[in-house]
Amino acid sequence: MSLISEKNNKPIKRNAVMAKKVATTPEDGAALANLAAAKLEQMDGLHWQIDTVKNLRDAARFVLAAPGQARIPKPYDGSADWLAYINRMVNACLSAEQRQAVMAALRTRRSRKRRKLASLEIKGETLDRLQSWQASHGHASLDAAIAALMDMAEPSTTDATK
């Protein structure tokens, strides 16, 4: 028994966490496919899972390949592209809880990547300038100097009311 939406007369999927909302770039698609394959490998080995893991690993390679390469086959299920294939496979092969875990791992990877990029941006001549400003203003740590700079950059709410 499935519930029918009053709005569009279509079945309502319960606990449907759609991977399409998370994997929108080829890099995310490849990471999602590899994470889903790893999750399937952890489960008790059913025969269909072995084929699915292989297909997901292949799709992770194909989604990153240049679109014009002749050796890249069409998606196995006739999907429009490899990213759509990965999203469909993840939705079909994993339960809602497993999809949530896989997508949380993907979001964590993205977040770590962003934090790493942010920490790399500050290493260079910017770091030298921050350290010299820290020394000239007598702050004990670089974090305290950055916090002081941030406080100086924020407009005061009392000045805005005058």
PDB file of C-alpha atoms in Angstrom:
ATOM      1  CA  MET A   1       0.000   0.000   0.000  1.00  0.00           C
ATOM      2  CA  SER A   2       1.514   3.315  -1.038  1.00  0.00           C
ATOM      3  CA  LEU A   3       0.373   6.785  -0.131  1.00  0.00           C
ATOM      4  CA  ILE A   4      -0.790   9.070  -2.937  1.00  0.00           C
ATOM      5  CA  SER A   5       0.046  12.755  -2.962  1.00  0.00           C
ATOM      6  CA  GLU A   6      -2.996  15.019  -3.154  1.00  0.00           C
ATOM      7  CA  LYS A   7      -0.947  17.649  -4.946  1.00  0.00           C
ATOM      8  CA  ASN A   8       0.176  15.706  -8.028  1.00  0.00           C
ATOM      9  CA  ASN A   9      -1.534  12.305  -7.694  1.00  0.00           C
ATOM     10  CA  LYS A  10       1.807  10.441  -7.583  1.00  0.00           C
ATOM     11  CA  PRO A  11       2.985   7.859  -5.032  1.00  0.00           C
ATOM     12  CA  ILE A  12       4.833   9.226  -2.027  1.00  0.00           C
ATOM     13  CA  LYS A  13       8.135   7.506  -1.334  1.00  0.00           C
ATOM     14  CA  ARG A  14       8.789   6.981   2.339  1.00  0.00           C
ATOM     15  CA  ASN A  15      12.305   7.504   3.663  1.00  0.00           C
ATOM     16  CA  ALA A  16      13.521   8.421   0.197  1.00  0.00           C
ATOM     17  CA  VAL A  17      16.806  10.263   0.515  1.00  0.00           C
ATOM     18  CA  MET A  18      17.738  11.064  -3.028  1.00  0.00           C
ATOM     19  CA  ALA A  19      21.432  11.012  -3.898  1.00  0.00           C
ATOM     20  CA  LYS A  20      20.805  13.343  -6.824  1.00  0.00           C
ATOM     21  CA  LYS A  21      20.575  16.263  -4.425  1.00  0.00           C
ATOM     22  CA  VAL A  22      24.098  15.565  -3.181  1.00  0.00           C
ATOM     23  CA  ALA A  23      26.038  14.336  -6.219  1.00  0.00           C
ATOM     24  CA  THR A  24      25.829  17.149  -8.739  1.00  0.00           C
ATOM     25  CA  THR A  25      29.392  17.253 -10.087  1.00  0.00           C
ATOM     26  CA  PRO A  26      31.457  14.452 -11.604  1.00  0.00           C
ATOM     27  CA  GLU A  27      33.864  14.600  -8.648  1.00  0.00           C
ATOM     28  CA  ASP A  28      31.003  14.215  -6.180  1.00  0.00           C
ATOM     29  CA  GLY A  29      29.534  11.432  -8.311  1.00  0.00           C
ATOM     30  CA  ALA A  30      32.803   9.518  -8.299  1.00  0.00           C
ATOM     31  CA  ALA A  31      33.188   9.954  -4.542  1.00  0.00           C
ATOM     32  CA  LEU A  32      29.564   8.902  -3.985  1.00  0.00           C
ATOM     33  CA  ALA A  33      29.999   5.806  -6.166  1.00  0.00           C
ATOM     34  CA  ASN A  34      33.155   4.775  -4.304  1.00  0.00           C
ATOM     35  CA  LEU A  35      31.560   5.365  -0.893  1.00  0.00           C
ATOM     36  CA  ALA A  36      28.463   3.371  -1.884  1.00  0.00           C
ATOM     37  CA  ALA A  37      30.628   0.547  -3.240  1.00  0.00           C
ATOM     38  CA  ALA A  38      32.573   0.454   0.022  1.00  0.00           C
ATOM     39  CA  LYS A  39      29.299   0.345   1.978  1.00  0.00           C
ATOM     40  CA  LEU A  40      28.058  -2.574  -0.161  1.00  0.00           C
ATOM     41  CA  GLU A  41      31.355  -4.429   0.342  1.00  0.00           C
ATOM     42  CA  GLN A  42      30.873  -4.199   4.116  1.00  0.00           C
ATOM     43  CA  MET A  43      27.528  -5.966   3.897  1.00  0.00           C
ATOM     44  CA  ASP A  44      27.237  -9.738   3.772  1.00  0.00           C
ATOM     45  CA  GLY A  45      28.246 -10.710   0.244  1.00  0.00           C
ATOM     46  CA  LEU A  46      25.276 -11.398  -1.943  1.00  0.00           C
ATOM     47  CA  HIS A  47      26.122 -12.228  -5.542  1.00  0.00           C
ATOM     48  CA  TRP A  48      24.301  -9.202  -6.992  1.00  0.00           C
ATOM     49  CA  GLN A  49      26.255  -6.917  -4.689  1.00  0.00           C
ATOM     50  CA  ILE A  50      29.546  -8.045  -6.208  1.00  0.00           C
ATOM     51  CA  ASP A  51      28.362  -6.992  -9.666  1.00  0.00           C
ATOM     52  CA  THR A  52      26.917  -3.757  -8.318  1.00  0.00           C
ATOM     53  CA  VAL A  53      30.171  -2.874  -6.539  1.00  0.00           C
ATOM     54  CA  LYS A  54      32.106  -3.473  -9.767  1.00  0.00           C
ATOM     55  CA  ASN A  55      29.616  -1.383 -11.753  1.00  0.00           C
ATOM     56  CA  LEU A  56      29.801   1.472  -9.228  1.00  0.00           C
ATOM     57  CA  ARG A  57      33.604   1.445  -9.283  1.00  0.00           C
ATOM     58  CA  ASP A  58      33.540   1.498 -13.106  1.00  0.00           C
ATOM     59  CA  ALA A  59      31.030   4.345 -13.066  1.00  0.00           C
ATOM     60  CA  ALA A  60      33.295   6.320 -10.710  1.00  0.00           C
ATOM     61  CA  ARG A  61      36.067   6.085 -13.312  1.00  0.00           C
ATOM     62  CA  PHE A  62      33.791   6.835 -16.259  1.00  0.00           C
ATOM     63  CA  VAL A  63      32.115   9.882 -14.704  1.00  0.00           C
ATOM     64  CA  LEU A  64      35.518  11.579 -14.351  1.00  0.00           C
ATOM     65  CA  ALA A  65      36.680  10.722 -17.879  1.00  0.00           C
ATOM     66  CA  ALA A  66      36.648  13.293 -20.647  1.00  0.00           C
ATOM     67  CA  PRO A  67      33.269  13.254 -22.411  1.00  0.00           C
ATOM     68  CA  GLY A  68      34.727  12.795 -25.901  1.00  0.00           C
ATOM     69  CA  GLN A  69      36.761   9.680 -25.194  1.00  0.00           C
ATOM     70  CA  ALA A  70      35.744   6.827 -27.473  1.00  0.00           C
ATOM     71  CA  ARG A  71      36.545   4.120 -24.930  1.00  0.00           C
ATOM     72  CA  ILE A  72      33.964   5.300 -22.424  1.00  0.00           C
ATOM     73  CA  PRO A  73      30.827   3.146 -22.788  1.00  0.00           C
ATOM     74  CA  LYS A  74      27.274   4.358 -22.365  1.00  0.00           C
ATOM     75  CA  PRO A  75      25.782   3.884 -18.878  1.00  0.00           C
ATOM     76  CA  TYR A  76      24.735   0.285 -18.285  1.00  0.00           C
ATOM     77  CA  ASP A  77      21.053   1.020 -17.690  1.00  0.00           C
ATOM     78  CA  GLY A  78      20.568   3.526 -20.497  1.00  0.00           C
ATOM     79  CA  SER A  79      20.729   6.580 -18.218  1.00  0.00           C
ATOM     80  CA  ALA A  80      21.485   9.938 -19.789  1.00  0.00           C
ATOM     81  CA  ASP A  81      24.974  10.057 -18.287  1.00  0.00           C
ATOM     82  CA  TRP A  82      27.184   8.353 -15.704  1.00  0.00           C
ATOM     83  CA  LEU A  83      26.241  10.795 -12.955  1.00  0.00           C
ATOM     84  CA  ALA A  84      22.562   9.929 -13.357  1.00  0.00           C
ATOM     85  CA  TYR A  85      23.501   6.229 -13.360  1.00  0.00           C
ATOM     86  CA  ILE A  86      25.414   6.613 -10.081  1.00  0.00           C
ATOM     87  CA  ASN A  87      22.542   8.484  -8.441  1.00  0.00           C
ATOM     88  CA  ARG A  88      20.042   5.835  -9.558  1.00  0.00           C
ATOM     89  CA  MET A  89      22.244   2.942  -8.415  1.00  0.00           C
ATOM     90  CA  VAL A  90      22.846   4.479  -4.992  1.00  0.00           C
ATOM     91  CA  ASN A  91      19.118   5.038  -4.547  1.00  0.00           C
ATOM     92  CA  ALA A  92      18.279   1.508  -5.703  1.00  0.00           C
ATOM     93  CA  CYS A  93      20.948  -0.503  -3.874  1.00  0.00           C
ATOM     94  CA  LEU A  94      21.158   1.112  -0.455  1.00  0.00           C
ATOM     95  CA  SER A  95      18.514   1.445   2.215  1.00  0.00           C
ATOM     96  CA  ALA A  96      17.545   4.908   3.443  1.00  0.00           C
ATOM     97  CA  GLU A  97      19.833   4.616   6.475  1.00  0.00           C
ATOM     98  CA  GLN A  98      22.751   3.475   4.330  1.00  0.00           C
ATOM     99  CA  ARG A  99      22.171   6.313   1.841  1.00  0.00           C
ATOM    100  CA  GLN A 100      22.112   8.812   4.680  1.00  0.00           C
ATOM    101  CA  ALA A 101      25.402   7.432   6.027  1.00  0.00           C
ATOM    102  CA  VAL A 102      27.045   7.481   2.592  1.00  0.00           C
ATOM    103  CA  MET A 103      25.881  11.014   1.862  1.00  0.00           C
ATOM    104  CA  ALA A 104      26.985  12.202   5.302  1.00  0.00           C
ATOM    105  CA  ALA A 105      30.434  10.798   4.531  1.00  0.00           C
ATOM    106  CA  LEU A 106      30.400  12.651   1.204  1.00  0.00           C
ATOM    107  CA  ARG A 107      29.447  15.925   2.908  1.00  0.00           C
ATOM    108  CA  THR A 108      32.220  15.356   5.456  1.00  0.00           C
ATOM    109  CA  ARG A 109      34.746  14.883   2.653  1.00  0.00           C
ATOM    110  CA  ARG A 110      33.580  18.096   1.002  1.00  0.00           C
ATOM    111  CA  SER A 111      33.810  19.987   4.268  1.00  0.00           C
ATOM    112  CA  ARG A 112      37.313  18.702   4.958  1.00  0.00           C
ATOM    113  CA  LYS A 113      38.356  19.658   1.444  1.00  0.00           C
ATOM    114  CA  ARG A 114      37.006  23.198   1.927  1.00  0.00           C
ATOM    115  CA  ARG A 115      38.729  23.558   5.306  1.00  0.00           C
ATOM    116  CA  LYS A 116      41.986  22.325   3.807  1.00  0.00           C
ATOM    117  CA  LEU A 117      41.712  24.875   1.001  1.00  0.00           C
ATOM    118  CA  ALA A 118      40.994  27.633   3.509  1.00  0.00           C
ATOM    119  CA  SER A 119      44.034  26.684   5.576  1.00  0.00           C
ATOM    120  CA  LEU A 120      46.201  26.624   2.449  1.00  0.00           C
ATOM    121  CA  GLU A 121      45.029  30.094   1.458  1.00  0.00           C
ATOM    122  CA  ILE A 122      46.370  31.608   4.665  1.00  0.00           C
ATOM    123  CA  LYS A 123      49.841  30.074   4.282  1.00  0.00           C
ATOM    124  CA  GLY A 124      51.947  32.365   2.174  1.00  0.00           C
ATOM    125  CA  GLU A 125      52.642  36.045   2.280  1.00  0.00           C
ATOM    126  CA  THR A 126      49.335  36.514   4.111  1.00  0.00           C
ATOM    127  CA  LEU A 127      50.699  34.461   6.995  1.00  0.00           C
ATOM    128  CA  ASP A 128      53.837  36.615   7.083  1.00  0.00           C
ATOM    129  CA  ARG A 129      51.726  39.782   7.213  1.00  0.00           C
ATOM    130  CA  LEU A 130      49.509  38.336   9.940  1.00  0.00           C
ATOM    131  CA  GLN A 131      52.530  37.379  12.032  1.00  0.00           C
ATOM    132  CA  SER A 132      54.115  40.810  11.680  1.00  0.00           C
ATOM    133  CA  TRP A 133      50.791  42.466  12.630  1.00  0.00           C
ATOM    134  CA  GLN A 134      50.544  40.095  15.602  1.00  0.00           C
ATOM    135  CA  ALA A 135      54.028  41.067  16.800  1.00  0.00           C
ATOM    136  CA  SER A 136      53.479  44.807  16.303  1.00  0.00           C
ATOM    137  CA  HIS A 137      50.182  44.777  18.237  1.00  0.00           C
ATOM    138  CA  GLY A 138      51.399  42.475  21.026  1.00  0.00           C
ATOM    139  CA  HIS A 139      48.982  39.570  20.651  1.00  0.00           C
ATOM    140  CA  ALA A 140      50.036  36.315  22.315  1.00  0.00           C
ATOM    141  CA  SER A 141      48.817  34.017  19.553  1.00  0.00           C
ATOM    142  CA  LEU A 142      47.929  34.169  15.893  1.00  0.00           C
ATOM    143  CA  ASP A 143      44.344  33.203  16.744  1.00  0.00           C
ATOM    144  CA  ALA A 144      44.069  36.214  19.060  1.00  0.00           C
ATOM    145  CA  ALA A 145      45.476  38.481  16.335  1.00  0.00           C
ATOM    146  CA  ILE A 146      42.984  37.146  13.779  1.00  0.00           C
ATOM    147  CA  ALA A 147      40.125  37.603  16.259  1.00  0.00           C
ATOM    148  CA  ALA A 148      41.233  41.208  16.869  1.00  0.00           C
ATOM    149  CA  LEU A 149      41.341  41.859  13.126  1.00  0.00           C
ATOM    150  CA  MET A 150      37.869  40.386  12.723  1.00  0.00           C
ATOM    151  CA  ASP A 151      36.559  42.595  15.533  1.00  0.00           C
ATOM    152  CA  MET A 152      38.048  45.643  13.813  1.00  0.00           C
ATOM    153  CA  ALA A 153      36.451  44.662  10.499  1.00  0.00           C
ATOM    154  CA  GLU A 154      32.928  44.220  11.917  1.00  0.00           C
ATOM    155  CA  PRO A 155      30.890  47.428  12.066  1.00  0.00           C
ATOM    156  CA  SER A 156      29.860  48.343  15.563  1.00  0.00           C
ATOM    157  CA  THR A 157      26.139  48.187  16.281  1.00  0.00           C
ATOM    158  CA  THR A 158      26.394  51.218  18.585  1.00  0.00           C
ATOM    159  CA  ASP A 159      27.867  53.343  15.759  1.00  0.00           C
ATOM    160  CA  ALA A 160      24.963  52.439  13.480  1.00  0.00           C
ATOM    161  CA  THR A 161      22.372  53.671  15.977  1.00  0.00           C
ATOM    162  CA  LYS A 162      23.954  57.121  16.449  1.00  0.00           C
TER     163      LYS A 162
END
